Short mmCIF file of C-alpha atoms in Angstrom, two decimals:
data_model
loop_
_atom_site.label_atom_id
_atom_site.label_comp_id
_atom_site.label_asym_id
_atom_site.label_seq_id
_atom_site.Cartn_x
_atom_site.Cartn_y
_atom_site.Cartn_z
CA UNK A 1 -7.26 -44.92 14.48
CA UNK A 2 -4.97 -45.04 17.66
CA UNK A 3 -5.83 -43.47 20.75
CA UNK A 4 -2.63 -41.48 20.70
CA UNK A 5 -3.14 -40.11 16.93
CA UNK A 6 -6.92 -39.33 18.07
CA UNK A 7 -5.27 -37.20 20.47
CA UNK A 8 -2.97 -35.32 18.58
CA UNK A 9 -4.96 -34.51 15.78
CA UNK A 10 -7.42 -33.03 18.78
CA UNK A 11 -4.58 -31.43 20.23
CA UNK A 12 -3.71 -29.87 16.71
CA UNK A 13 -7.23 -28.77 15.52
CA UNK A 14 -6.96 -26.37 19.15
CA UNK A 15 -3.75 -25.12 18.49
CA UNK A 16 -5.30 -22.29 16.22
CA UNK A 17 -8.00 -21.68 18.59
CA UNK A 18 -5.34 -21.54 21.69
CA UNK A 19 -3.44 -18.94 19.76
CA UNK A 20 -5.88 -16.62 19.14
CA UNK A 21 -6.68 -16.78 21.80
CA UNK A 22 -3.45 -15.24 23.25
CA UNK A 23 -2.62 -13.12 20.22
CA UNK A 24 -1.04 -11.11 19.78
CA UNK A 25 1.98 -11.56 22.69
CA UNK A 26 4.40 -9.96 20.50
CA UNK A 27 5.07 -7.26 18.09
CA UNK A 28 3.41 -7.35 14.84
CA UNK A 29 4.72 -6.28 11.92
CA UNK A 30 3.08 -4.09 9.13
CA UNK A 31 4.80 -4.02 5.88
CA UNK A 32 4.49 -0.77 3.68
CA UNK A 33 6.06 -1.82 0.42
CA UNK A 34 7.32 2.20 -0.26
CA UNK A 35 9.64 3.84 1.29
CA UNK A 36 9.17 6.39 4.01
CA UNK A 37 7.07 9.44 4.01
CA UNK A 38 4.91 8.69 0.72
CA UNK A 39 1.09 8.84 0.99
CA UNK A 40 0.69 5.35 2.13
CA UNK A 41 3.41 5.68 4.19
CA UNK A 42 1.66 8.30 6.21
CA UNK A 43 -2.17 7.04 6.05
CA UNK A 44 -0.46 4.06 7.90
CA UNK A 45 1.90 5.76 10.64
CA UNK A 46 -1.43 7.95 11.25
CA UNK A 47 -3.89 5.32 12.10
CA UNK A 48 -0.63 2.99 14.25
CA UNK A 49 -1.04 5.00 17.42
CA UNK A 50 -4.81 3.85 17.96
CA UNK A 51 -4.18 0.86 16.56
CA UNK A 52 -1.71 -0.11 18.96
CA UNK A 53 -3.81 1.10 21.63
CA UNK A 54 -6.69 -1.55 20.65
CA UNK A 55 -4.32 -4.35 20.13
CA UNK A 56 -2.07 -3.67 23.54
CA UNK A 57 0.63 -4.68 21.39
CA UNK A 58 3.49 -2.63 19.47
CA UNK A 59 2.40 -2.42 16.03
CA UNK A 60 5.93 -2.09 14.00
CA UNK A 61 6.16 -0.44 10.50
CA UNK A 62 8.32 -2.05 7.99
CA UNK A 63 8.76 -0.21 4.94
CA UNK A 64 10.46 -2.34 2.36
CA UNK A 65 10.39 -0.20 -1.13
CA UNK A 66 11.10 -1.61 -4.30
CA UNK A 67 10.24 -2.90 -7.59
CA UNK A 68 6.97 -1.28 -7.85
CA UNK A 69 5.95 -2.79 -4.87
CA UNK A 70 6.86 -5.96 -5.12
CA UNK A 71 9.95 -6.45 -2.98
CA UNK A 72 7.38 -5.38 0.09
CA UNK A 73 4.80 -7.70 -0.81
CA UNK A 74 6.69 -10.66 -1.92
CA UNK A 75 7.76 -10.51 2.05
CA UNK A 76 4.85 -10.76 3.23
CA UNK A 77 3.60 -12.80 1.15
CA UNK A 78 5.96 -15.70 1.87
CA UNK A 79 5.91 -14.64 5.81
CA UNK A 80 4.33 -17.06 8.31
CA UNK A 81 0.61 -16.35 8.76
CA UNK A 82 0.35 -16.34 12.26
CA UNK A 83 -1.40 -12.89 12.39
CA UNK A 84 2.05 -11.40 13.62
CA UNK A 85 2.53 -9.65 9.88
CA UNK A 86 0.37 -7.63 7.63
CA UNK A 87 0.77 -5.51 4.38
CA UNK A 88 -0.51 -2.81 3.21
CA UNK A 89 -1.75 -2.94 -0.19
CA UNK A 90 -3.42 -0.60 -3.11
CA UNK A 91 -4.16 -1.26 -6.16
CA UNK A 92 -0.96 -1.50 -7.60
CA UNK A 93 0.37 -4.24 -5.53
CA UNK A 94 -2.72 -6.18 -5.49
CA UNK A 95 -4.51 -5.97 -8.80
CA UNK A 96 -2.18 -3.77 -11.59
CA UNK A 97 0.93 -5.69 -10.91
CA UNK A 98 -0.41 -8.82 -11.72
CA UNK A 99 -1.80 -8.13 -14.96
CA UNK A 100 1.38 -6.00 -16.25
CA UNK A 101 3.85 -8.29 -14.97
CA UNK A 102 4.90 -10.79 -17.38
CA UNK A 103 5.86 -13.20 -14.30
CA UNK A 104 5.55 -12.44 -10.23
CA UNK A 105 6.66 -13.69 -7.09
CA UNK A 106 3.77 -13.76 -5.40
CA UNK A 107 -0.28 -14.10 -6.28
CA UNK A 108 -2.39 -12.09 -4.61
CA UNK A 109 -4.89 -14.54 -4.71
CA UNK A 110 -3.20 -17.58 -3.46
CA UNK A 111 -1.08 -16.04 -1.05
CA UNK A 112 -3.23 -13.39 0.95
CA UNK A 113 -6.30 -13.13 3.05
CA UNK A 114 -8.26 -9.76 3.11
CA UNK A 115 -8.50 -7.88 6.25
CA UNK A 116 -9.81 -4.32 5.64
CA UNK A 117 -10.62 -2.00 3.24
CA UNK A 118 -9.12 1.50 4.97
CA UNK A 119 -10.36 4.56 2.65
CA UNK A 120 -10.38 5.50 -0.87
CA UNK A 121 -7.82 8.29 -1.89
CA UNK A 122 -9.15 11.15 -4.53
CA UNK A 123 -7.32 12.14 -7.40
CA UNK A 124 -7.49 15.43 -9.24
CA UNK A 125 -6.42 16.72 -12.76
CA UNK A 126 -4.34 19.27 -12.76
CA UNK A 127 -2.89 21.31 -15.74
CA UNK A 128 0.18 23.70 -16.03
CA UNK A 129 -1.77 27.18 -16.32
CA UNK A 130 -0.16 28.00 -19.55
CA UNK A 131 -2.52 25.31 -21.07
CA UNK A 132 -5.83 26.46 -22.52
CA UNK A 133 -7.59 24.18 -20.63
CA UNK A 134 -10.16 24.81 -18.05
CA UNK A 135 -12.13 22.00 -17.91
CA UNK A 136 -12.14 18.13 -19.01
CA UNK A 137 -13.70 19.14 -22.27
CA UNK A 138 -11.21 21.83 -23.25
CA UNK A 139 -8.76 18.88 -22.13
CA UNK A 140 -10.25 16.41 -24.40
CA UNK A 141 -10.91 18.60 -27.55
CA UNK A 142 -7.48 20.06 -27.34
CA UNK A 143 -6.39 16.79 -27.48
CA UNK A 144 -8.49 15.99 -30.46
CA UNK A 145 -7.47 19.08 -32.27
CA UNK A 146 -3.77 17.98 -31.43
CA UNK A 147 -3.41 14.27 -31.96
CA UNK A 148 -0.09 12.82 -29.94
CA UNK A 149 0.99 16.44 -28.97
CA UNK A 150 -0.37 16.39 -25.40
CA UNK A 151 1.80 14.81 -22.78
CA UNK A 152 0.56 13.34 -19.60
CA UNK A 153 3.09 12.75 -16.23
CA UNK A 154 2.83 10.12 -14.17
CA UNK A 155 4.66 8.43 -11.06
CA UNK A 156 5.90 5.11 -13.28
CA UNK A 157 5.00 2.85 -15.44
CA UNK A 158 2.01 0.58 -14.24
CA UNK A 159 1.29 3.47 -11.32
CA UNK A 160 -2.27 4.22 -10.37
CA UNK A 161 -1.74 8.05 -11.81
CA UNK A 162 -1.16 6.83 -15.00
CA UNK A 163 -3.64 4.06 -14.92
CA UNK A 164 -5.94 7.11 -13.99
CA UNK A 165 -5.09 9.06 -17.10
CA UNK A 166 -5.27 5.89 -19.77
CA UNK A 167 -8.61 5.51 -18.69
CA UNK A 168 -9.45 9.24 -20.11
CA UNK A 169 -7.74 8.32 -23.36
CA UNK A 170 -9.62 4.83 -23.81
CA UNK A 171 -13.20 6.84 -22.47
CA UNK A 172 -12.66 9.73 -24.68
CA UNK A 173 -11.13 8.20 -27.36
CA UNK A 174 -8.32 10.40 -27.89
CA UNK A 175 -4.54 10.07 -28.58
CA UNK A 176 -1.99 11.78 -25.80
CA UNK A 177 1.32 10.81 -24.93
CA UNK A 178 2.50 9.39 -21.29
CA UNK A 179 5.83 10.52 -19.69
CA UNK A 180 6.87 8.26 -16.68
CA UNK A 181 8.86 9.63 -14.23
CA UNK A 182 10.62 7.75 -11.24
CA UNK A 183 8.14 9.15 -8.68
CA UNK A 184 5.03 11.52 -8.16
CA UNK A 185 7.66 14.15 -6.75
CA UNK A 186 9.27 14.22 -10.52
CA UNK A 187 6.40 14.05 -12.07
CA UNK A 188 4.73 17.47 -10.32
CA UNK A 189 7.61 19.32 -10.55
CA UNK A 190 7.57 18.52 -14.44
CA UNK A 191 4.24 19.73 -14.70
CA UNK A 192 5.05 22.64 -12.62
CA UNK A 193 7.96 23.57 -14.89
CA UNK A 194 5.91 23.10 -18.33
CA UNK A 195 7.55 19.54 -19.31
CA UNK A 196 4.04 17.58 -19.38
CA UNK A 197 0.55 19.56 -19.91
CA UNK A 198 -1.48 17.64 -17.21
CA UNK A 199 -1.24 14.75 -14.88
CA UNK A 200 -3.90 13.02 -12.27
CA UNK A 201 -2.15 13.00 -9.12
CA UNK A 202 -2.93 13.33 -5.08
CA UNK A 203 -5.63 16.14 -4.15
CA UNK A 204 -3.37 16.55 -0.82
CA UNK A 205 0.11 16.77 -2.97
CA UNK A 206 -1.19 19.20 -5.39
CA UNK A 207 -3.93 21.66 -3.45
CA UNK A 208 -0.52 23.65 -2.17
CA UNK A 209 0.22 24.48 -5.58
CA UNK A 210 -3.10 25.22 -6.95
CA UNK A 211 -3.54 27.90 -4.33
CA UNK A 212 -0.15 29.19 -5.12
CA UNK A 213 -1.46 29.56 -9.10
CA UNK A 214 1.15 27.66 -10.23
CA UNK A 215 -1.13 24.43 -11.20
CA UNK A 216 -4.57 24.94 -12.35
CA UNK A 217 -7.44 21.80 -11.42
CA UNK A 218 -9.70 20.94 -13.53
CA UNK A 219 -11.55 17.84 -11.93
CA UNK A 220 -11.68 15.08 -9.76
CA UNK A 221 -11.74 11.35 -10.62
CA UNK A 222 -14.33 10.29 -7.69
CA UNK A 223 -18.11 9.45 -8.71
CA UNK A 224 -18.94 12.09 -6.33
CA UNK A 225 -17.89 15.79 -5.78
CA UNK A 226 -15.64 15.99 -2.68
CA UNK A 227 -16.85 18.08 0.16
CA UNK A 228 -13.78 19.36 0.31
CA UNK A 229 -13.62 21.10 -3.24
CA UNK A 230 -17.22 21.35 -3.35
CA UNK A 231 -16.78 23.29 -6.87
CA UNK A 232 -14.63 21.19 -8.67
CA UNK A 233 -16.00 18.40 -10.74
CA UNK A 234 -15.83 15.12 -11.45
CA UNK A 235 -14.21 13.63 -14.57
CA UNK A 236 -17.61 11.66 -14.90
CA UNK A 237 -19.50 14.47 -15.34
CA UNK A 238 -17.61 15.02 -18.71
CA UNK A 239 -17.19 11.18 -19.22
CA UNK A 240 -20.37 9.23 -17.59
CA UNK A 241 -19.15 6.59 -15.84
CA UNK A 242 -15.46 7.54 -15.04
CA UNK A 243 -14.18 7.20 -11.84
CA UNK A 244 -10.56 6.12 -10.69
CA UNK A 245 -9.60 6.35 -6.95
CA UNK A 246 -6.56 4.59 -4.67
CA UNK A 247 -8.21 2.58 -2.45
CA UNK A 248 -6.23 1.42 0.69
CA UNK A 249 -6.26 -1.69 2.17
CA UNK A 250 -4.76 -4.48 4.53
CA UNK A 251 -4.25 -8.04 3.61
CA UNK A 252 -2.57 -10.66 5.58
CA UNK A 253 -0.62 -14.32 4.60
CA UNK A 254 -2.95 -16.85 3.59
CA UNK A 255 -3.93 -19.58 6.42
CA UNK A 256 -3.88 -16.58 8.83
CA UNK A 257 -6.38 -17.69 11.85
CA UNK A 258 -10.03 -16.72 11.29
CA UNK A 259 -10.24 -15.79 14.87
CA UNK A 260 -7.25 -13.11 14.28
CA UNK A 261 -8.45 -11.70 11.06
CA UNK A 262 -11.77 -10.98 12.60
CA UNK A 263 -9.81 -9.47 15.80
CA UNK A 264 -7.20 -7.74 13.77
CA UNK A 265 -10.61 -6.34 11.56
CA UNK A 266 -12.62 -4.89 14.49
CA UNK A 267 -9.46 -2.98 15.42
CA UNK A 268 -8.80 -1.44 12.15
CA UNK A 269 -12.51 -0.44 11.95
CA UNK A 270 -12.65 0.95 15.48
CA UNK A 271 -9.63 3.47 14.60
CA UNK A 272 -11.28 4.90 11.48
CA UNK A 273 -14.34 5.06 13.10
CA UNK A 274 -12.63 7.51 15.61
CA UNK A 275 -13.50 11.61 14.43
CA UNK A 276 -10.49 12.69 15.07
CA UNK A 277 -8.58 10.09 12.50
CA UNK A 278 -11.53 10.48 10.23
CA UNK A 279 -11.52 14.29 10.26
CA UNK A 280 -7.55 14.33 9.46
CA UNK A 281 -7.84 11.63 6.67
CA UNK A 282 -10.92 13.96 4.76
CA UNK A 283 -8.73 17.03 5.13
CA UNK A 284 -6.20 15.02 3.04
CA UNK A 285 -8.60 14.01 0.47
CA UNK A 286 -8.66 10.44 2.12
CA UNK A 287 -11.99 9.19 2.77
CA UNK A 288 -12.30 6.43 5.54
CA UNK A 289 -13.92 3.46 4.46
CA UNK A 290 -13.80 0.15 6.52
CA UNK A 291 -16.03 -3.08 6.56
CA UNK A 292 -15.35 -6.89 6.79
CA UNK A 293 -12.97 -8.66 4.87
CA UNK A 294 -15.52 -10.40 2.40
CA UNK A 295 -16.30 -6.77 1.31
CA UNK A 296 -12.70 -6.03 0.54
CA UNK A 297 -12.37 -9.15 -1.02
CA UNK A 298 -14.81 -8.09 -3.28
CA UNK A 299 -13.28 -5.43 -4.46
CA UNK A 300 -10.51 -6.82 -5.15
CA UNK A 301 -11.94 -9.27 -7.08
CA UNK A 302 -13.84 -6.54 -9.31
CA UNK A 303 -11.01 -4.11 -9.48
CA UNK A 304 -8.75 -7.08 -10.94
CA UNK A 305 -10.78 -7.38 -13.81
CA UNK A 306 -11.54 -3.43 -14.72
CA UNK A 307 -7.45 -2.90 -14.68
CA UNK A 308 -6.64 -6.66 -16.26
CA UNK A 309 -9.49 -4.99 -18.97
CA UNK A 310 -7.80 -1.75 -19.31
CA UNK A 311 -4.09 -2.68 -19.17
CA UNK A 312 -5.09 -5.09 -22.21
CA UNK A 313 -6.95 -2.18 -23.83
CA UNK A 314 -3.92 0.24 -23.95
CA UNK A 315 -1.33 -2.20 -24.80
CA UNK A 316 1.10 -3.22 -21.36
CA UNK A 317 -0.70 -6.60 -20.43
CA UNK A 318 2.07 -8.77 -19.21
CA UNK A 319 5.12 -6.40 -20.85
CA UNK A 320 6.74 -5.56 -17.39
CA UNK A 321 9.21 -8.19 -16.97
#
């Protein structure tokens, strides 16, 4: 080997070192794949201010809506990984699109490296009061009693809500008919006005109109009570072993710079470590999570399989074209 190639390959191997180094010099974009002012929306224009404040660099959101997500993440996924974008991510981006889409654009797999787990989001199963239904058993034997006469709302075909209420049917065994809607917004006021008996939606979107009496809750889908609703149970205390959250997460282009991903990590964990940002995410049923990118990675990796399992179990593996 030359002299002069010896060089250059030395000179080449440093680059990555020499621009973490100095990173980040410039703006950095974070792509929300939904449009302005839905829950992810907000979970990631709350934690921005602190987060710029670590990085001492503007912090820009993108929100690119579309597709179910995909228009957003197909972006970023074909953006240049030099730590200067990231994307926010949930399951259905990451691990239901994939196995109910016939074909994508991207792979989450191939094209992304994962930064940081942010929190886990709690559902809760609400039913239009006129319902006899007070708690997941009344839910489940009405619906055995009536076969294909319940209807469930949800925000869309392949959405986490419905994915949330599927997995009641397959764990209970019974039949009840979903009604997508283009939206969660749709899809409370539907249950609101008597169109659909029940739906699993946002604690934070629906607490408003339990108070008001006009929805009734039933249960939560975490393993755990939430400290919040300290009286309302869990789904898995009806069904052992049920549980069905949005997590929220942050994964960057693949060949992104270890050095960045571990500095771009630490920053992310020092803002949700802050009791101010975690007291403001538990009051909206958001519970803070954080850790290192190989735990994240993890759970991708497991929750890719329970919703590849279930999507196959109910029927829309690989029908979304």
């Amino acid at each position: 080997m030359s002299l002069r190639r010896s060089i250059l390959l030395a000179l080449m191997a440093l680059a990555p070192v020499a621009a973490a180094q100095d990173y980040p010099s410039r703006p950095i974009r974070f792509i929300i794949p939904y449009p302005p002012g839905v829950g992810t929306d907000t979970v990631a224009r709350l934690l921005n201010p602190d987060l710029i404040e670590r990085l001492g660099q503007q912090v820009v959101i993108d929100n690119r809506g579309g597709a179910n997500a995909i228009v957003g993440t197909d972006i970023a996924a074909k953006a240049t990984p030099d730590g200067y974008t990231m994307l926010f991510c949930l399951p259905a981006n990451l691990v239901i699109n994939p196995a109910y889409y016939a074909k994508l654009p991207y792979d989450p797999s191939r094209d992304f490296t994962p930064l940081i787990h942010l929190d886990n989001l709690a559902f809760m199963l609400t039913v239009n009061p006129s319902l006899p239904v007070k708690t997941v058993a009344d839910l489940i034997n009405l619906a055995r009693a009536k076969p294909g006469q319940l209807n469930f709302g949800s925000s869309g075909l392949g959405s986490s809500p419905q994915m949330a209420s599927e997995l009641i049917k397959v764990m209970a065994k019974v039949n009840m008919v979903h009604v997508p809607f283009r939206g969660g917004g749709p899809a409370l006021a539907a249950l609101m006005a008597g169109e659909v008996q029940f739906w699993v939606g946002t604690v934070i979107s629906q607490l408003p109109h339990v108070k008001s009496g006009r929805l009734r809750a039933v249960a939560v889908t975490t393993k755990n009570r939430l400290a919040s609703l300290p009286d309302l149970p869990t789904i898995g205390e009806t069904l052992p072993g049920y549980e069905s959250v949005i997590w929220h997460g942050v994964v960057v282009p693949k060949g992104t710079p270890a050095a960045i991903v571990r500095q771009l990590n630490a920053a992310f964990n020092s803002v949700l470590r802050l009791p101010e940002i975690a007291k403001r995410l538990r009051n909206s049923g958001v519970e803070p999570v954080g850790g290192t990118p190989e735990e994240f990675a993890a759970l991708i990796k497991s929750e890719t399989v329970t919703y590849a399992k279930l999507l196959k179990e109910i029927g829309m593996a690989g029908t979304a074209r």
